[in-house]
Amino acid sequence: MKKAIYALLLALVVVSGLVFANHDIKNEKSLQPEPKTGKAEIVNIVFKSIDGGQTWQDISKGLPEPVIDVYGVGRNDFFADDNGLWLTTGNGLYNNKPNSKAPFWTKEIFPDEHSNIAHGKAGIFAYNCWGSGIFQKPNGTEVWSPVFTSIQVKRVLSVFETAGGTIFICSDKGLFKSTDSGTSWKHAGVMVGKLVESNGVLLTTSQRGILRSTDEGESWELVISEGGVGIDVERIKGGFAAINYSTAAKTRRIRTSYDGGKTWQPIDAGFPGQAIVDSPWRPINAGNLRQGTDSLWHPKEVASPAPEYKTSIIQVGENFFCGHSDGIYRTSDKGKTWKLVLPSVKGKMFKLSVSGNVLYAIQIENHC
């Protein structure tokens, strides 16, 4: 009898041990991290600085994977205003509101696929280079509505609104302007690129360089011409800044103007790698000399400089920032020296935008 009781107790102990062991295994499994699902978060695409470029915050989280830049760097796909940062990709239109937390982006509910955006006094514009019209989202609303339906063009290249309310549309048929909110349109002549305005003076990039108008686009004069195209033009404190390609120097030059765009001063003398080319076959670096057998000093021949692409120039406080294929450069002494403050990934380059003292940078494919 005792043996039977002992065997029964032993069996109960074994069964209890198995039960508790199984419970521990289940608890241990519950403490293990859940398997990851879905795609990795997107990083290192969009950055933000609120301290003059001293530190940078990656605000890429929430964007689609991948960020698609279908039409290239010349497209109007990225700008900042009081409502935060706006960005278009091949996947849609996204907004990053000021002080937003991760995920940083919200996708706009939009009636059509549009690849370009532009700032407007009454609200942001969106349009597609190859037709389908121009839409506007009035400030304080969530509704996109068609605008400027009376203009008959097949391809819209850019949209710009002046402080006085004049609308400019650059199209496949040239530049058009309207002074009555788009009811009627007048042909304004030249093909233009990016437009900016300050104190009634208009500046624009063009295939010939940088153009200037003081009569709301009725006439234009060439104010920077070095044989190459205008790359970027921007408002700065008390004037303008511009990037233009110089066929003589074989590089993109940065200049500023403080007299309404009449005269321009270079601010890129201290830019790293700024090379001077005296002929297509013999690149030289200024100040880099050697003494020849004839006792004369000659420029040292050096390898051709690697292509460098300055994409945008902006001012934040007293500092200038330049988007570049190497990364983002900053100067605090009006171009005497430049410092790399945010390196880029190889094969990519930065475009810049600013709202107040908040600096935004997007890293995109190097298309140039």
mmCIF file of N, CA and C in Angstrom, residues 55 90 132 185 302 339 365:
data_model
loop_
_atom_site.group_PDB
_atom_site.id
_atom_site.type_symbol
_atom_site.label_atom_id
_atom_site.label_comp_id
_atom_site.label_asym_id
_atom_site.label_seq_id
_atom_site.Cartn_x
_atom_site.Cartn_y
_atom_site.Cartn_z
ATOM 1 N N THR A 55 23.780 71.154 -35.690
ATOM 2 C CA THR A 55 23.312 69.777 -35.555
ATOM 3 C C THR A 55 22.170 69.546 -36.532
ATOM 4 N N GLY A 90 7.653 60.205 -56.500
ATOM 5 C CA GLY A 90 6.856 59.444 -57.440
ATOM 6 C C GLY A 90 5.675 58.771 -56.779
ATOM 7 N N SER A 132 -2.772 67.836 -67.021
ATOM 8 C CA SER A 132 -3.737 67.502 -65.962
ATOM 9 C C SER A 132 -4.035 68.668 -65.047
ATOM 10 N N TRP A 185 -4.915 86.064 -69.329
ATOM 11 C CA TRP A 185 -3.478 85.827 -69.364
ATOM 12 C C TRP A 185 -2.830 86.615 -70.496
ATOM 13 N N VAL A 302 47.723 69.585 -62.885
ATOM 14 C CA VAL A 302 47.090 68.680 -61.930
ATOM 15 C C VAL A 302 46.028 67.873 -62.652
ATOM 16 N N LYS A 339 32.836 75.468 -44.752
ATOM 17 C CA LYS A 339 33.014 74.266 -43.944
ATOM 18 C C LYS A 339 31.918 73.257 -44.270
ATOM 19 N N GLU A 365 19.299 61.797 -55.751
ATOM 20 C CA GLU A 365 20.257 61.270 -56.710
ATOM 21 C C GLU A 365 20.959 62.399 -57.439
#
